[in-house]
Amino acid sequence: MLGRLLSVWSIPDLRKKIIFTLIILLLMRVLAHITVPLTHQQEQTLASLFTSGQNQNLGQLLGLLDIFSGGSLQTYSIIAMSVYPYVTATIVMQLLSPIIPALHRLMEEGEAGRLKFSQITRIITVPLAFLQALGSAAIFVRVGVLDASTFNLFGPNWLQTLAILLSLTTGTMILVWFGELITEYGVGNGISIIILGNIVTRLPTLVQQGYLSSTTTGGTSSSILNLVALGLITVITIAGIVYIYLGQRRIPIQYPTKRIVGRGMLVGSAQTTYIPMMVNSAGMIPLIFANSVLLFPTVISQYLASSNASWLTTAASWLSSTVLNTTLPWYWLFYFVLVVGFTYFYADLVWEQQNIAENLQKQGAHIPGYRPGEQTRVYLKTLLRRVTLGGALFLGVLAVLPYLARTQMLSSTALLVVVAVALDTIRQLEAQVVMRNYSGFLS
């Protein structure tokens, strides 16, 4: 493996792409240390929000966002929201494309349509980032992280508040620009590489926090055992993610070929290939969906907790202590069901957009034993749901694994992103190496 890595480094254009990607990631870490202007947050108060205590439910969900931002949310830098609004906008556009005919036509117009689709996604990202900045800042004001006298969009200090929100929105759009630069001039998918860099940045801090927490509760020997056990669980989880992520069901396809022999007679023969149906065709999207659904009522309950109406305060307290309590089993069950349901939903959505049965019929191809057209479509849909069952159950278990392990050091979504991005990047490097007649990583 080391020799193959060195062979990649010896290719001039690949070496330039890798160096360019590293420079962009370095610039991103520089931005992570630039705090939002006109804010005078207290570091102790801000750090306590992400630990267990009175704000346990909110802290755990914000802690996941902090991992994706590389710790920028905890320091409240201008890139505190990372590229999460852009990911949300991308998911929204994918969901709307089969519903809105104009978007569906863009998906079928080739490269020009794809560029227009990406431009619309970036435009949608701006209001989403502004709203997320407003929500996060309002929560920080309520818990005392930000000064309420300076943050008021409809008060005398509206200009300062607007500057804070625009700074956060601009930080997100700068990261989106960085991601597109990496995609065009660097290695791998830019947005995924940025998320990967943020997660890797937070890993040492998470390990340190877990060690200190174990030392406080059980002593040094107990903390070492806990870290060893957590390390084993992490290795097994990563192996399972790789196995499921690469798992596929190969569906045989026959393409008829004709050739002229003798006196112009057509002789037909069948060429056999296959369609790979992935076990986890939804990737990390179901986990993001489920986290977004759970984050919304959590934020609402935090707003209602400061209401002047006593019944709203009581309802918010009940919601936080029962329905949204991450220590209770029914919360895990609800999270599990959400992930499984979203996995099936997104897998069906992506499969319908590909129109595989219709494309096979146009090309004259067929699945042995099934007629082209409707019979092929029903067979593929049934097979998709059977194959997706394993991936959906695995993602569901992966989602609740941190709660079962009683630790927030092990983030299932973060592990899935790291493994998926690493595999995709290796595949792209593999393709570049193969084109230059070098032996690849996966051979």
Coordinates of C-alpha atoms in Angstrom, one line a residue:
M1 CA 0.0 0.0 0.0
L2 CA 2.8 2.4 0.8
G3 CA 4.4 1.8 -2.5
R4 CA 1.2 2.5 -4.3
L5 CA 0.7 5.7 -2.3
L6 CA 4.2 6.8 -3.4
S7 CA 3.4 6.0 -7.0
V8 CA 0.4 8.4 -6.7
W9 CA 2.7 11.0 -5.3
S10 CA 5.1 10.5 -8.3
I11 CA 2.4 11.6 -10.8
P12 CA 2.7 15.4 -11.2
D13 CA -0.9 16.3 -11.8
L14 CA -2.2 14.0 -9.0
R15 CA 0.5 15.5 -6.7
K16 CA -0.8 19.0 -7.5
K17 CA -4.4 18.0 -6.8
I18 CA -3.5 16.5 -3.4
I19 CA -1.4 19.6 -2.4
F20 CA -4.3 21.9 -3.6
T21 CA -6.8 19.9 -1.4
L22 CA -4.5 20.1 1.6
I23 CA -4.1 23.9 1.2
I24 CA -7.9 24.4 1.0
L25 CA -8.3 22.3 4.2
L26 CA -5.6 24.4 5.9
L27 CA -7.4 27.6 4.9
M28 CA -10.6 26.2 6.3
R29 CA -8.9 25.6 9.7
V30 CA -7.8 29.2 9.7
L31 CA -11.4 30.4 9.2
A32 CA -12.4 28.1 12.1
H33 CA -10.4 30.4 14.5
I34 CA -12.1 33.6 13.3
T35 CA -15.0 34.2 15.7
V36 CA -18.3 35.9 14.7
P37 CA -18.0 39.7 15.0
L38 CA -19.9 41.7 17.5
T39 CA -20.3 38.7 19.8
H40 CA -18.8 38.5 23.3
Q41 CA -19.6 34.9 24.2
Q42 CA -18.3 33.3 27.4
E43 CA -16.2 30.2 26.6
Q44 CA -17.2 28.3 29.7
T45 CA -20.9 28.9 29.1
L46 CA -20.5 27.9 25.5
A47 CA -18.6 24.7 26.3
S48 CA -21.1 23.7 29.0
L49 CA -23.9 23.7 26.4
F50 CA -22.4 20.7 24.6
T51 CA -22.1 18.6 27.8
S52 CA -24.7 16.7 29.7
G53 CA -26.8 18.6 32.2
Q54 CA -29.8 20.8 32.0
N55 CA -29.5 21.0 28.2
Q56 CA -28.7 17.3 27.6
N57 CA -31.0 16.7 24.7
L58 CA -30.1 20.0 22.9
G59 CA -26.4 19.5 23.8
Q60 CA -26.2 16.0 22.2
L61 CA -27.8 17.2 18.9
L62 CA -25.7 20.3 18.8
G63 CA -22.7 18.2 19.6
L64 CA -23.3 16.2 16.4
L65 CA -23.4 19.4 14.4
D66 CA -20.3 20.5 16.2
I67 CA -18.5 17.4 15.0
F68 CA -19.5 18.2 11.4
S69 CA -18.2 21.7 11.8
G70 CA -14.8 20.6 13.2
G71 CA -15.5 22.3 16.6
S72 CA -16.3 25.6 15.0
L73 CA -19.8 25.7 16.5
Q74 CA -18.4 25.4 20.0
T75 CA -16.0 28.3 19.4
Y76 CA -18.7 30.1 17.4
S77 CA -16.6 31.0 14.4
I78 CA -17.8 32.3 11.1
I79 CA -18.0 28.7 9.7
A80 CA -19.9 27.4 12.7
M81 CA -22.7 25.9 10.6
S82 CA -20.2 24.2 8.2
V83 CA -21.8 23.0 5.0
Y84 CA -24.9 21.5 6.7
P85 CA -27.3 24.1 5.1
Y86 CA -25.9 23.1 1.6
V87 CA -26.4 19.4 2.4
T88 CA -30.0 20.2 3.5
A89 CA -30.6 22.1 0.3
T90 CA -29.2 19.3 -1.8
I91 CA -31.6 16.8 -0.1
V92 CA -34.5 19.2 -0.6
M93 CA -33.7 19.5 -4.3
Q94 CA -33.5 15.8 -4.8
L95 CA -36.9 15.3 -3.1
L96 CA -38.5 18.1 -5.2
S97 CA -37.0 16.9 -8.6
P98 CA -39.6 14.1 -9.2
I99 CA -42.5 16.4 -8.0
I100 CA -41.7 19.6 -10.0
P101 CA -41.6 19.0 -13.8
A102 CA -39.1 21.8 -14.4
L103 CA -36.5 20.3 -12.0
H104 CA -37.1 16.8 -13.5
R105 CA -36.4 18.2 -17.0
L106 CA -33.2 19.7 -15.7
M107 CA -32.0 16.3 -14.5
E108 CA -32.4 15.0 -18.0
E109 CA -30.6 17.8 -19.9
G110 CA -27.1 16.5 -19.3
E111 CA -24.2 18.6 -18.2
A112 CA -26.0 21.9 -18.8
G113 CA -29.0 20.8 -16.7
R114 CA -26.7 19.6 -13.9
L115 CA -25.0 22.9 -13.7
K116 CA -28.3 24.8 -13.6
F117 CA -29.5 22.3 -10.9
S118 CA -26.4 23.0 -8.8
Q119 CA -26.9 26.8 -9.2
I120 CA -30.4 26.5 -7.9
T121 CA -29.2 24.4 -5.0
R122 CA -26.6 27.1 -4.0
I123 CA -29.4 29.8 -4.2
I124 CA -31.6 27.8 -1.8
T125 CA -28.6 27.3 0.5
V126 CA -28.5 31.1 1.3
P127 CA -31.9 31.4 3.0
L128 CA -31.5 28.0 4.7
A129 CA -28.1 29.1 6.1
F130 CA -29.6 32.4 7.3
L131 CA -32.5 30.7 9.1
Q132 CA -30.1 28.2 10.7
A133 CA -27.9 31.0 11.8
L134 CA -30.9 32.8 13.3
G135 CA -32.0 29.6 15.1
S136 CA -28.6 28.8 16.6
A137 CA -28.0 32.4 17.7
A138 CA -31.4 32.6 19.4
I139 CA -30.7 29.4 21.3
F140 CA -27.3 30.8 22.4
V141 CA -29.0 33.9 23.6
R142 CA -31.5 32.0 25.7
V143 CA -28.9 29.9 27.4
G144 CA -26.7 33.0 28.1
V145 CA -23.9 32.4 25.6
L146 CA -24.7 35.6 23.7
D147 CA -25.8 38.9 25.1
A148 CA -29.5 39.4 24.6
S149 CA -29.1 43.2 24.5
T150 CA -27.0 43.1 21.4
F151 CA -28.9 40.3 19.5
N152 CA -32.4 41.5 18.5
L153 CA -33.3 41.5 14.8
F154 CA -36.3 43.8 15.4
G155 CA -34.9 46.0 18.0
P156 CA -32.5 49.0 18.1
N157 CA -29.5 46.8 17.5
W158 CA -30.9 45.1 14.4
L159 CA -27.9 46.2 12.3
Q160 CA -25.5 44.3 14.7
T161 CA -27.7 41.3 14.7
L162 CA -27.9 41.3 10.9
A163 CA -24.1 41.5 10.7
I164 CA -23.9 38.4 13.0
L165 CA -26.3 36.4 10.8
L166 CA -24.7 37.5 7.5
S167 CA -21.3 36.5 8.9
L168 CA -22.5 33.0 9.6
T169 CA -24.2 32.8 6.2
T170 CA -21.1 34.0 4.4
G171 CA -19.0 31.5 6.2
T172 CA -21.2 28.7 5.0
M173 CA -21.1 29.9 1.4
I174 CA -17.3 30.3 1.5
L175 CA -17.1 26.6 2.5
V176 CA -19.4 25.7 -0.4
W177 CA -17.0 27.6 -2.7
F178 CA -14.1 25.8 -1.2
G179 CA -15.9 22.5 -1.8
E180 CA -16.4 23.3 -5.5
L181 CA -12.8 24.2 -5.8
I182 CA -11.7 20.9 -4.4
T183 CA -14.1 19.1 -6.7
E184 CA -12.7 20.9 -9.8
Y185 CA -9.0 21.2 -9.0
G186 CA -8.5 18.8 -6.1
V187 CA -9.1 15.2 -5.1
G188 CA -12.6 13.7 -4.4
N189 CA -15.9 15.3 -3.8
G190 CA -15.3 18.8 -2.3
I191 CA -18.2 18.9 0.1
S192 CA -17.5 15.4 1.4
I193 CA -13.8 16.2 1.8
I194 CA -14.7 19.3 3.9
I195 CA -17.0 17.3 6.2
L196 CA -14.3 14.6 6.5
G197 CA -11.7 17.1 7.4
N198 CA -13.9 18.6 10.1
I199 CA -14.7 15.1 11.6
V200 CA -11.0 14.1 11.7
T201 CA -10.2 17.4 13.4
R202 CA -12.6 16.7 16.2
L203 CA -11.4 13.1 16.8
P204 CA -8.6 13.9 19.2
T205 CA -10.8 16.1 21.3
L206 CA -13.6 13.5 21.5
V207 CA -11.1 10.9 22.7
Q208 CA -9.7 13.2 25.3
Q209 CA -13.2 14.1 26.5
G210 CA -14.1 10.4 26.8
Y211 CA -11.0 9.6 28.7
L212 CA -11.4 12.5 31.2
S213 CA -15.1 11.5 31.7
S214 CA -14.2 7.9 32.3
T215 CA -11.4 8.9 34.7
T216 CA -13.8 11.1 36.7
T217 CA -16.4 8.3 37.1
G218 CA -14.4 5.2 37.4
G219 CA -10.7 5.9 37.9
T220 CA -7.7 5.5 35.6
S221 CA -7.9 1.7 35.2
S222 CA -11.6 1.8 34.4
S223 CA -11.1 4.6 31.9
I224 CA -8.4 2.5 30.0
L225 CA -10.7 -0.5 29.9
N226 CA -13.5 1.7 28.6
L227 CA -11.3 3.2 25.9
V228 CA -10.2 -0.3 24.9
A229 CA -13.8 -1.5 24.7
L230 CA -14.8 1.6 22.7
G231 CA -11.9 1.0 20.4
L232 CA -13.0 -2.5 19.7
I233 CA -16.6 -1.4 19.1
T234 CA -15.3 1.3 16.7
V235 CA -13.2 -1.1 14.7
I236 CA -16.1 -3.6 14.4
T237 CA -18.4 -0.8 13.4
I238 CA -16.0 0.5 10.7
A239 CA -15.7 -3.1 9.4
G240 CA -19.4 -3.4 9.3
I241 CA -19.8 -0.1 7.5
V242 CA -17.3 -1.1 4.8
Y243 CA -18.9 -4.5 4.3
I244 CA -22.4 -3.0 4.0
Y245 CA -21.3 0.0 1.9
L246 CA -19.6 -2.2 -0.6
G247 CA -22.3 -4.9 -0.6
Q248 CA -24.3 -5.3 -3.7
R249 CA -26.7 -7.6 -5.5
R250 CA -25.7 -8.2 -9.1
I251 CA -28.7 -8.5 -11.4
P252 CA -27.8 -10.3 -14.7
I253 CA -28.8 -8.4 -17.9
Q254 CA -28.7 -9.7 -21.5
Y255 CA -28.1 -7.3 -24.4
P256 CA -28.8 -8.7 -27.9
T257 CA -26.1 -8.2 -30.5
K258 CA -26.4 -8.8 -34.2
R259 CA -23.8 -9.4 -36.8
I260 CA -23.9 -10.0 -40.6
V261 CA -22.6 -13.3 -42.0
G262 CA -22.7 -15.0 -45.4
R263 CA -25.2 -13.4 -47.7
G264 CA -26.3 -10.6 -45.4
M265 CA -28.0 -12.9 -42.9
L266 CA -28.4 -11.5 -39.3
V267 CA -27.2 -13.8 -36.6
G268 CA -28.0 -12.8 -33.0
S269 CA -26.1 -13.5 -29.9
A270 CA -26.6 -12.4 -26.3
Q271 CA -24.1 -10.3 -24.3
T272 CA -24.5 -10.7 -20.6
T273 CA -23.6 -8.1 -18.0
Y274 CA -25.2 -7.0 -14.7
I275 CA -26.7 -4.1 -12.8
P276 CA -25.3 -3.6 -9.3
M277 CA -28.0 -3.0 -6.7
M278 CA -26.4 -1.6 -3.6
V279 CA -27.4 -2.9 -0.1
N280 CA -27.1 0.7 1.2
S281 CA -28.1 2.9 -1.8
A282 CA -29.2 5.7 0.5
G283 CA -25.8 6.3 2.1
M284 CA -25.8 8.7 5.1
I285 CA -28.9 10.6 3.9
P286 CA -31.4 8.7 6.3
L287 CA -29.3 9.6 9.3
I288 CA -29.3 13.2 8.3
F289 CA -33.0 13.1 7.7
A290 CA -33.7 11.5 11.1
N291 CA -31.4 14.0 12.9
S292 CA -33.2 16.9 11.3
V293 CA -36.6 15.6 12.3
L294 CA -35.4 15.2 15.9
L295 CA -33.7 18.5 16.0
F296 CA -36.8 20.5 15.0
P297 CA -39.0 19.6 18.1
T298 CA -35.9 20.0 20.3
V299 CA -35.4 23.6 19.1
I300 CA -39.1 24.3 19.5
S301 CA -39.1 23.0 23.1
Q302 CA -36.2 25.3 23.9
Y303 CA -38.1 28.3 22.6
L304 CA -41.3 27.4 24.5
A305 CA -39.3 26.9 27.7
S306 CA -38.8 30.6 28.0
S307 CA -42.4 31.5 27.2
N308 CA -44.5 33.7 29.6
A309 CA -47.4 31.3 29.3
S310 CA -47.2 28.6 32.1
W311 CA -48.9 25.9 30.0
L312 CA -46.4 26.3 27.2
T313 CA -43.5 26.1 29.6
T314 CA -45.0 23.0 31.2
A315 CA -45.6 21.4 27.7
A316 CA -42.0 22.2 26.7
S317 CA -40.6 20.7 29.9
W318 CA -42.7 17.5 29.4
L319 CA -41.6 17.2 25.8
S320 CA -37.9 17.5 26.8
S321 CA -38.1 15.1 29.7
T322 CA -40.2 12.3 28.0
V323 CA -40.5 12.4 24.2
L324 CA -37.0 13.9 23.5
N325 CA -35.1 12.3 26.4
T326 CA -32.2 10.6 24.8
T327 CA -31.7 8.3 27.8
L328 CA -35.1 6.6 27.4
P329 CA -35.6 3.4 25.3
W330 CA -38.6 4.7 23.3
Y331 CA -36.4 7.6 22.0
W332 CA -34.0 5.0 20.6
L333 CA -36.9 3.0 19.1
F334 CA -38.3 6.2 17.5
Y335 CA -34.9 7.1 16.1
F336 CA -34.4 3.5 14.8
V337 CA -37.8 3.5 13.0
L338 CA -37.1 7.0 11.5
V339 CA -33.8 5.8 10.0
V340 CA -35.3 2.6 8.6
G341 CA -38.2 4.4 7.1
F342 CA -36.1 7.1 5.6
T343 CA -33.7 4.5 4.1
Y344 CA -36.6 2.8 2.2
F345 CA -38.0 6.2 1.2
Y346 CA -34.8 7.5 -0.2
A347 CA -33.8 4.2 -1.9
D348 CA -37.1 4.1 -3.7
L349 CA -36.8 7.7 -4.7
V350 CA -33.4 7.3 -6.2
W351 CA -34.3 4.1 -7.9
E352 CA -37.4 5.6 -9.5
Q353 CA -35.4 8.5 -10.8
Q354 CA -33.1 6.1 -12.7
N355 CA -35.9 4.5 -14.8
I356 CA -33.9 1.4 -15.2
A357 CA -36.7 -0.8 -16.5
E358 CA -37.7 1.7 -19.2
N359 CA -34.1 2.3 -20.2
L360 CA -33.5 -1.5 -20.6
Q361 CA -36.6 -1.8 -22.7
K362 CA -35.4 1.0 -25.0
Q363 CA -32.0 -0.7 -25.4
G364 CA -33.6 -4.1 -26.2
A365 CA -32.1 -5.6 -23.0
H366 CA -33.9 -7.9 -20.6
I367 CA -33.5 -9.8 -17.4
P368 CA -33.5 -13.6 -18.0
G369 CA -36.9 -15.0 -17.1
Y370 CA -38.7 -11.6 -17.0
R371 CA -40.4 -9.7 -19.8
P372 CA -39.2 -6.1 -20.5
G373 CA -41.4 -3.4 -19.3
E374 CA -43.8 -3.6 -16.4
Q375 CA -42.8 -7.1 -15.3
T376 CA -39.2 -6.1 -15.1
R377 CA -40.1 -3.0 -13.1
V378 CA -42.1 -5.0 -10.6
Y379 CA -39.3 -7.5 -10.2
L380 CA -36.6 -4.8 -9.7
K381 CA -38.8 -2.9 -7.2
T382 CA -39.4 -6.1 -5.2
L383 CA -35.7 -7.0 -5.2
L384 CA -34.8 -3.5 -4.2
R385 CA -37.0 -3.7 -1.1
R386 CA -35.5 -7.0 -0.1
V387 CA -31.9 -5.9 -0.6
T388 CA -32.6 -2.6 1.2
L389 CA -33.9 -4.4 4.3
G390 CA -30.3 -5.4 5.4
G391 CA -29.0 -1.9 4.8
A392 CA -31.9 -0.2 6.6
L393 CA -31.6 -2.4 9.7
F394 CA -27.9 -1.9 9.7
L395 CA -28.3 1.9 9.6
G396 CA -30.9 1.8 12.3
V397 CA -28.6 -0.1 14.6
L398 CA -25.8 2.2 13.7
A399 CA -27.9 5.2 14.6
V400 CA -28.7 4.0 18.1
L401 CA -25.3 2.5 18.8
P402 CA -23.9 5.6 20.6
Y403 CA -26.8 5.5 23.0
L404 CA -26.4 1.8 23.6
A405 CA -22.7 2.3 24.1
R406 CA -23.4 5.1 26.6
T407 CA -20.9 7.5 24.9
Q408 CA -21.0 10.4 22.5
M409 CA -17.5 9.7 21.4
L410 CA -18.8 7.1 19.0
S411 CA -20.9 9.0 16.4
S412 CA -22.4 6.6 13.9
T413 CA -23.1 9.3 11.3
A414 CA -19.5 10.6 11.6
L415 CA -18.1 7.1 11.2
L416 CA -20.3 6.5 8.2
V417 CA -19.2 9.7 6.5
V418 CA -15.5 9.0 7.2
V419 CA -15.6 5.5 5.7
A420 CA -17.8 6.5 2.7
V421 CA -15.7 9.5 1.8
A422 CA -12.5 7.6 2.2
L423 CA -13.7 4.7 0.0
D424 CA -14.9 7.1 -2.7
T425 CA -11.7 9.1 -2.7
I426 CA -9.6 5.9 -3.0
R427 CA -11.8 4.8 -5.9
Q428 CA -11.2 8.2 -7.7
L429 CA -7.5 7.9 -7.1
E430 CA -7.7 4.3 -8.3
A431 CA -9.3 5.5 -11.5
Q432 CA -6.6 8.1 -12.0
V433 CA -3.8 5.6 -11.4
V434 CA -5.3 3.0 -13.7
M435 CA -5.5 5.5 -16.6
R436 CA -1.8 6.0 -16.2
N437 CA -1.0 2.3 -16.3
Y438 CA -0.1 2.0 -12.7
S439 CA -1.3 -0.8 -10.4
G440 CA -4.3 0.4 -8.4
F441 CA -5.1 0.4 -4.7
L442 CA -7.9 -2.1 -4.9
S443 CA -6.1 -4.7 -7.1

